[in-house]
Amino acid sequence: MQKVKIPVTLDPGRAAQRKLEYDGVVMFDELSRFEQVVLDESGEVAVKIHCKHDEQGLTVLTGTIKARATLVCQRCNEEFGLDLEQDFAYTPVGMGAESDHLPDYYDVVELDENGEVNLRQLVEDELILAIPIVPMHDEASCRYSEQQKSFGKIDEKDEKPNPFEILKQLKKDS
């Protein structure tokens, strides 16, 4: 299958009826929130999306995303490359519709006013979720040092009298 640009929006109902599959790319510069998190100026996300109806008759969008991003290690503060890979399974619901009856193994994606799903937003959300909360090198390649880090001299604190010492004296007197 040839890699193509993923469409911006998709009508999931029609796509599921036709059992459409997309195998393509989304460029980093099209994902503004993701660009703020990573150091890469350019790059691409490999996206595979399968549209279908499941056994219950629900419209389902499943797929995977893969990307290579450059992040800042939070331990040593140096750049490192991280392979991001995330699987997803969504079922679309109308704007403001209840989703309590849907199975737990599907995430819910809300349709816009035209009854479509914004695929760029969906891909961007999945990429951001794939980034670790605290991105770090693995310990073997991290330049972090266990030496104690302190800057300047810390003055010793003067011993202040305990304010409750007076209460002890009152209790002894009575």
Coordinates of N, CA and C in Angstrom, one line a residue:
M1 N 0.8 -1.2 0.0 CA 0.0 0.0 0.0 C 0.9 1.2 0.0
Q2 N 0.6 2.2 -0.8 CA 1.4 3.4 -0.9 C 1.0 4.4 0.2
K3 N 2.1 5.0 0.8 CA 1.9 6.0 1.8 C 1.4 7.3 1.2
V4 N 0.4 7.8 1.8 CA -0.2 9.1 1.4 C -0.4 10.0 2.5
K5 N -0.8 11.3 2.3 CA -1.1 12.2 3.4 C -2.5 11.8 3.9
I6 N -2.6 11.7 5.2 CA -3.8 11.4 5.9 C -4.8 12.6 5.7
P7 N -6.1 12.4 5.4 CA -7.0 13.5 5.3 C -7.2 14.2 6.7
V8 N -7.6 15.5 6.6 CA -7.7 16.2 7.8 C -9.0 15.8 8.6
T9 N -10.1 15.6 7.9 CA -11.3 15.1 8.5 C -11.8 13.9 7.8
L10 N -12.7 13.1 8.5 CA -13.2 11.9 8.0 C -14.6 11.6 8.5
D11 N -15.5 11.2 7.6 CA -16.8 10.8 8.0 C -16.7 9.3 8.4
P12 N -16.7 9.0 9.7 CA -16.5 7.6 10.1 C -17.6 6.7 9.7
G13 N -18.8 7.1 9.6 CA -19.9 6.2 9.1 C -19.7 5.7 7.7
R14 N -19.4 6.7 6.8 CA -19.2 6.3 5.4 C -17.9 5.5 5.3
A15 N -16.9 5.9 6.0 CA -15.6 5.2 5.9 C -15.7 3.7 6.4
A16 N -16.5 3.5 7.4 CA -16.7 2.2 8.0 C -17.6 1.3 7.0
Q17 N -18.6 1.9 6.3 CA -19.4 1.2 5.4 C -18.5 0.7 4.2
R18 N -17.5 1.5 3.8 CA -16.6 1.1 2.7 C -15.4 0.3 3.2
K19 N -15.3 0.2 4.5 CA -14.1 -0.5 5.2 C -12.8 0.1 4.7
L20 N -12.7 1.4 4.7 CA -11.6 2.1 4.2 C -10.4 1.9 5.2
E21 N -9.2 1.9 4.6 CA -7.9 1.8 5.3 C -7.0 2.9 4.8
Y22 N -6.4 3.6 5.8 CA -5.5 4.7 5.4 C -4.1 4.3 6.0
D23 N -3.1 4.4 5.1 CA -1.7 4.2 5.5 C -0.9 5.4 5.0
G24 N -0.6 6.3 5.9 CA 0.0 7.5 5.4 C 0.8 8.2 6.4
V25 N 1.1 9.5 6.2 CA 1.9 10.3 7.1 C 1.2 11.6 7.4
V26 N 1.6 12.1 8.6 CA 1.2 13.5 9.0 C 2.4 14.2 9.4
M27 N 2.6 15.4 8.9 CA 3.9 16.1 9.2 C 3.8 16.8 10.5
F28 N 4.9 16.9 11.2 CA 5.0 17.5 12.5 C 4.5 19.0 12.5
D29 N 4.7 19.7 11.4 CA 4.3 21.1 11.3 C 2.8 21.3 11.2
E30 N 2.1 20.2 11.0 CA 0.6 20.2 11.0 C 0.0 20.0 12.4
L31 N 0.9 19.7 13.4 CA 0.5 19.3 14.7 C 1.1 20.4 15.7
S32 N 0.4 21.5 15.9 CA 0.9 22.6 16.6 C 1.2 22.3 18.1
R33 N 0.3 21.6 18.8 CA 0.5 21.3 20.2 C 1.6 20.3 20.4
F34 N 1.8 19.3 19.5 CA 2.9 18.4 19.6 C 4.2 19.0 19.3
E35 N 4.2 20.0 18.4 CA 5.5 20.7 18.1 C 6.0 21.5 19.3
Q36 N 5.1 21.9 20.2 CA 5.5 22.6 21.4 C 6.2 21.7 22.4
V37 N 5.9 20.4 22.3 CA 6.4 19.5 23.3 C 7.8 18.9 22.9
V38 N 8.0 18.8 21.6 CA 9.2 18.2 21.1 C 10.2 19.2 20.5
L39 N 11.4 18.9 20.3 CA 12.4 19.8 19.8 C 12.5 19.8 18.3
D40 N 11.9 18.8 17.6 CA 12.0 18.6 16.2 C 11.3 19.8 15.5
E41 N 11.9 20.3 14.5 CA 11.3 21.3 13.6 C 10.5 20.6 12.5
S42 N 11.0 19.5 12.1 CA 10.3 18.8 11.0 C 10.4 17.3 11.3
G43 N 9.5 16.6 10.8 CA 9.4 15.2 10.9 C 8.1 14.7 10.5
E44 N 7.9 13.4 10.6 CA 6.6 12.9 10.1 C 6.1 11.7 11.1
V45 N 4.8 11.6 11.1 CA 4.2 10.5 11.9 C 3.6 9.5 10.9
A46 N 4.0 8.2 11.1 CA 3.4 7.2 10.2 C 2.1 6.8 10.9
V47 N 1.0 6.8 10.1 CA -0.3 6.6 10.6 C -1.0 5.5 9.8
K48 N -1.6 4.5 10.5 CA -2.4 3.5 9.9 C -3.8 3.6 10.6
I49 N -4.8 3.7 9.8 CA -6.2 3.8 10.3 C -7.1 2.8 9.6
H50 N -7.9 2.0 10.3 CA -8.8 1.1 9.7 C -10.2 1.5 10.2
C51 N -11.1 1.7 9.3 CA -12.5 2.0 9.6 C -13.4 0.8 9.4
K52 N -14.2 0.5 10.4 CA -15.0 -0.7 10.2 C -16.2 -0.7 11.2
H53 N -17.1 -1.6 11.1 CA -18.1 -1.8 12.1 C -17.8 -3.1 12.9
D54 N -17.9 -3.0 14.2 CA -17.6 -4.2 15.0 C -18.8 -5.1 15.1
E55 N -18.7 -6.2 15.9 CA -19.8 -7.2 16.1 C -21.1 -6.6 16.6
Q56 N -21.0 -5.5 17.4 CA -22.2 -4.8 17.9 C -22.8 -3.8 17.0
G57 N -22.1 -3.6 15.8 CA -22.6 -2.7 14.9 C -22.1 -1.3 15.1
L58 N -21.2 -1.1 16.0 CA -20.6 0.2 16.3 C -19.6 0.6 15.2
T59 N -19.5 1.8 14.9 CA -18.5 2.3 14.0 C -17.2 2.5 14.8
V60 N -16.1 1.9 14.3 CA -14.9 1.9 15.0 C -13.7 2.4 14.1
L61 N -12.9 3.2 14.7 CA -11.6 3.6 14.0 C -10.5 3.1 14.9
T62 N -9.7 2.1 14.3 CA -8.6 1.6 15.0 C -7.3 1.9 14.2
G63 N -6.2 1.8 14.8 CA -4.9 2.0 14.1 C -3.8 2.2 15.0
T64 N -2.7 2.6 14.4 CA -1.4 2.8 15.1 C -0.7 4.0 14.6
I65 N 0.1 4.7 15.4 CA 0.9 5.8 15.0 C 2.3 5.5 15.5
K66 N 3.3 5.9 14.6 CA 4.7 5.7 14.9 C 5.4 7.0 14.5
A67 N 6.3 7.4 15.4 CA 7.1 8.6 15.1 C 8.4 8.6 15.9
R68 N 9.4 9.3 15.4 CA 10.6 9.5 16.2 C 10.7 10.9 16.5
A69 N 10.8 11.2 17.8 CA 10.8 12.6 18.3 C 12.1 12.9 19.1
T70 N 12.5 14.1 19.1 CA 13.6 14.5 20.0 C 13.1 15.3 21.2
L71 N 13.4 14.8 22.4 CA 12.9 15.4 23.6 C 14.1 15.8 24.5
V72 N 13.9 16.5 25.6 CA 14.9 16.9 26.5 C 14.8 16.0 27.7
C73 N 15.9 15.3 28.0 CA 16.0 14.5 29.2 C 15.8 15.3 30.5
Q74 N 14.8 14.9 31.3 CA 14.6 15.7 32.5 C 15.5 15.4 33.6
R75 N 16.4 14.4 33.4 CA 17.4 14.1 34.4 C 18.7 14.8 34.2
C76 N 19.2 14.8 32.9 CA 20.5 15.4 32.6 C 20.4 16.7 31.7
N77 N 19.2 17.0 31.3 CA 18.8 18.2 30.5 C 19.5 18.2 29.1
E78 N 19.7 17.0 28.5 CA 20.3 16.9 27.2 C 19.2 16.3 26.3
E79 N 19.4 16.5 25.0 CA 18.5 16.0 24.0 C 18.7 14.5 23.8
F80 N 17.6 13.8 23.5 CA 17.6 12.4 23.2 C 16.4 12.1 22.3
G81 N 16.7 11.0 21.4 CA 15.6 10.6 20.5 C 14.7 9.5 21.2
L82 N 13.5 9.6 20.9 CA 12.5 8.6 21.5 C 11.6 8.1 20.4
D83 N 11.5 6.8 20.3 CA 10.5 6.2 19.4 C 9.1 6.2 20.0
L84 N 8.2 6.8 19.4 CA 6.8 6.8 20.0 C 6.0 5.9 19.1
E85 N 5.2 5.0 19.8 CA 4.3 4.1 19.1 C 3.1 3.9 20.0
Q86 N 1.9 4.1 19.4 CA 0.7 4.0 20.1 C -0.4 3.4 19.3
D87 N -1.1 2.4 19.9 CA -2.3 1.8 19.3 C -3.5 2.6 19.8
F88 N -4.6 2.6 19.0 CA -5.8 3.3 19.4 C -7.0 2.6 18.8
A89 N -8.1 2.8 19.5 CA -9.4 2.3 19.1 C -10.5 3.3 19.5
Y90 N -11.1 3.9 18.6 CA -12.1 4.9 18.9 C -13.5 4.5 18.3
T91 N -14.5 5.0 19.0 CA -15.9 4.9 18.4 C -16.4 6.3 18.5
P92 N -17.0 6.8 17.4 CA -17.5 8.2 17.4 C -18.9 8.3 18.0
V93 N -19.1 9.4 18.6 CA -20.4 9.8 19.2 C -20.8 11.2 18.7
G94 N -22.0 11.5 18.7 CA -22.5 12.8 18.3 C -22.2 13.8 19.4
M95 N -22.2 15.1 19.0 CA -21.9 16.2 20.0 C -22.8 16.1 21.2
G96 N -22.3 16.0 22.4 CA -23.1 16.0 23.6 C -23.8 14.7 23.8
A97 N -23.6 13.7 23.1 CA -24.2 12.4 23.2 C -23.7 11.6 24.4
E98 N -24.5 10.8 25.1 CA -24.0 9.9 26.2 C -23.2 8.8 25.6
S99 N -22.1 8.5 26.4 CA -21.3 7.4 25.9 C -21.1 6.3 27.0
D100 N -22.0 6.3 28.0 CA -22.0 5.3 29.1 C -22.2 3.9 28.6
H101 N -23.0 3.7 27.5 CA -23.4 2.4 27.1 C -22.3 1.7 26.2
L102 N -21.2 2.5 25.9 CA -20.2 1.9 25.0 C -19.2 1.1 25.7
P103 N -18.6 0.1 25.1 CA -17.6 -0.8 25.7 C -16.4 0.0 26.2
D104 N -15.8 -0.5 27.3 CA -14.6 0.2 27.8 C -13.4 0.2 27.0
Y105 N -13.3 -0.8 26.1 CA -12.1 -1.0 25.3 C -12.1 0.0 24.1
Y106 N -13.1 0.9 23.9 CA -13.1 1.9 22.9 C -13.0 3.3 23.6
D107 N -12.1 4.1 23.1 CA -12.2 5.5 23.5 C -13.2 6.2 22.7
V108 N -13.7 7.3 23.2 CA -14.8 8.0 22.5 C -14.2 9.3 21.8
V109 N -14.6 9.5 20.6 CA -14.2 10.7 19.9 C -15.5 11.3 19.4
E110 N -15.6 12.6 19.7 CA -16.8 13.4 19.4 C -16.8 13.9 18.0
L111 N -17.9 13.7 17.3 CA -18.1 14.2 15.9 C -18.2 15.7 16.0
D112 N -17.8 16.4 14.9 CA -18.0 17.8 14.8 C -19.4 18.1 14.3
E113 N -19.7 19.4 14.0 CA -21.0 19.8 13.5 C -21.3 19.2 12.2
N114 N -20.3 18.8 11.4 CA -20.6 18.2 10.1 C -20.6 16.6 10.2
G115 N -20.5 16.1 11.4 CA -20.6 14.6 11.5 C -19.3 14.0 11.1
E116 N -18.2 14.7 11.2 CA -16.9 14.2 10.9 C -15.9 14.2 12.1
V117 N -14.8 13.4 12.0 CA -13.8 13.3 13.0 C -12.6 14.0 12.5
N118 N -12.0 14.9 13.3 CA -10.7 15.5 12.9 C -9.6 14.6 13.2
L119 N -9.0 14.0 12.1 CA -8.0 13.0 12.3 C -6.6 13.6 12.8
R120 N -6.4 14.8 12.4 CA -5.1 15.5 12.8 C -5.1 15.6 14.4
Q121 N -6.3 16.1 14.9 CA -6.4 16.2 16.3 C -6.3 14.9 17.0
L122 N -6.9 13.9 16.5 CA -6.8 12.5 17.0 C -5.4 12.0 17.1
V123 N -4.7 12.2 16.0 CA -3.3 11.7 15.9 C -2.4 12.5 16.9
E124 N -2.7 13.8 17.0 CA -1.9 14.7 17.9 C -2.1 14.3 19.3
D125 N -3.4 14.0 19.7 CA -3.7 13.6 21.0 C -3.0 12.3 21.4
E126 N -3.0 11.3 20.5 CA -2.3 10.1 20.7 C -0.8 10.2 20.8
L127 N -0.2 11.1 20.0 CA 1.2 11.3 20.2 C 1.6 11.9 21.5
I128 N 0.8 12.9 21.9 CA 1.1 13.5 23.2 C 0.9 12.5 24.4
L129 N -0.1 11.6 24.2 CA -0.2 10.6 25.3 C 0.9 9.6 25.2
A130 N 1.6 9.4 24.1 CA 2.6 8.4 24.0 C 3.9 8.9 24.6
I131 N 4.0 10.2 24.8 CA 5.3 10.8 25.4 C 5.2 10.5 26.9
P132 N 6.3 10.0 27.5 CA 6.3 9.7 29.0 C 6.1 11.0 29.8
I133 N 5.5 10.9 31.0 CA 5.3 12.1 31.8 C 6.6 12.8 32.1
V134 N 7.6 12.0 32.4 CA 9.0 12.6 32.6 C 9.9 11.9 31.6
P135 N 10.2 12.5 30.5 CA 11.0 11.9 29.5 C 12.5 11.9 30.0
M136 N 13.1 10.7 29.9 CA 14.5 10.6 30.3 C 15.2 9.5 29.5
H137 N 16.5 9.7 29.4 CA 17.4 8.6 28.8 C 17.2 7.4 29.6
D138 N 17.6 6.2 29.1 CA 17.8 5.1 29.9 C 19.0 5.4 30.8
E139 N 19.1 4.8 32.0 CA 20.2 5.1 32.9 C 21.6 4.9 32.4
A140 N 21.7 3.9 31.5 CA 23.1 3.6 31.0 C 23.6 4.7 30.1
S141 N 22.8 5.4 29.4 CA 23.3 6.4 28.5 C 23.1 7.8 29.0
C142 N 22.6 8.0 30.2 CA 22.3 9.3 30.8 C 23.6 9.9 31.4
R143 N 23.8 11.2 31.3 CA 25.0 11.8 31.8 C 24.8 12.3 33.2
Y144 N 23.7 12.0 33.8 CA 23.3 12.4 35.1 C 24.3 11.9 36.1
S145 N 24.8 12.7 37.1 CA 25.7 12.3 38.1 C 25.0 12.3 39.4
E146 N 25.4 11.3 40.2 CA 24.8 11.1 41.6 C 25.4 12.1 42.6
Q147 N 26.4 12.9 42.2 CA 27.0 13.8 43.1 C 26.0 14.8 43.6
Q148 N 26.2 15.2 44.9 CA 25.2 16.1 45.4 C 25.4 17.5 44.8
K149 N 24.3 18.1 44.4 CA 24.3 19.4 43.7 C 23.9 20.4 44.7
S150 N 24.8 21.4 45.0 CA 24.4 22.5 45.8 C 25.2 23.7 45.3
F151 N 24.6 24.8 45.4 CA 25.2 26.1 45.0 C 25.2 27.1 46.1
G152 N 26.4 27.5 46.5 CA 26.5 28.4 47.6 C 26.5 27.7 48.9
K153 N 26.7 28.5 50.0 CA 26.7 27.9 51.3 C 25.4 28.2 52.1
I154 N 25.0 27.2 52.7 CA 23.7 27.3 53.5 C 24.1 27.6 54.9
D155 N 23.5 28.7 55.4 CA 23.8 29.1 56.8 C 23.0 28.2 57.8
E156 N 23.7 27.9 58.9 CA 23.0 27.1 59.9 C 21.9 28.0 60.6
K157 N 20.8 27.4 60.9 CA 19.7 28.1 61.5 C 19.9 28.3 63.0
D158 N 19.5 29.4 63.5 CA 19.6 29.6 64.9 C 18.5 28.8 65.6
E159 N 18.8 28.3 66.8 CA 17.8 27.6 67.5 C 16.8 28.6 68.1
K160 N 15.6 28.4 67.7 CA 14.5 29.3 68.2 C 13.9 28.6 69.3
P161 N 13.5 29.4 70.3 CA 12.8 28.7 71.4 C 11.4 28.2 71.0
N162 N 11.0 27.1 71.6 CA 9.8 26.4 71.3 C 8.6 27.3 71.8
P163 N 7.7 27.8 71.0 CA 6.6 28.6 71.6 C 5.7 27.9 72.5
F164 N 5.7 26.6 72.5 CA 4.8 25.8 73.4 C 5.5 25.5 74.7
E165 N 6.7 25.9 74.9 CA 7.5 25.7 76.2 C 6.7 26.4 77.3
I166 N 6.1 27.6 77.0 CA 5.4 28.3 78.1 C 4.2 27.5 78.5
L167 N 3.6 26.8 77.6 CA 2.4 25.9 78.0 C 2.8 24.8 78.9
K168 N 4.0 24.2 78.7 CA 4.5 23.2 79.6 C 4.7 23.7 81.0
Q169 N 5.2 24.9 81.1 CA 5.4 25.5 82.4 C 4.0 25.8 83.1
L170 N 3.1 26.2 82.4 CA 1.7 26.4 83.0 C 1.1 25.1 83.5
K171 N 1.3 24.1 82.7 CA 0.8 22.8 83.1 C 1.4 22.2 84.3
K172 N 2.8 22.5 84.5 CA 3.5 22.0 85.7 C 3.0 22.8 86.9
D173 N 2.7 24.1 86.7 CA 2.3 24.9 87.9 C 0.9 24.6 88.4
S174 N 0.1 24.0 87.6 CA -1.3 23.8 88.1 C -1.5 22.4 88.6

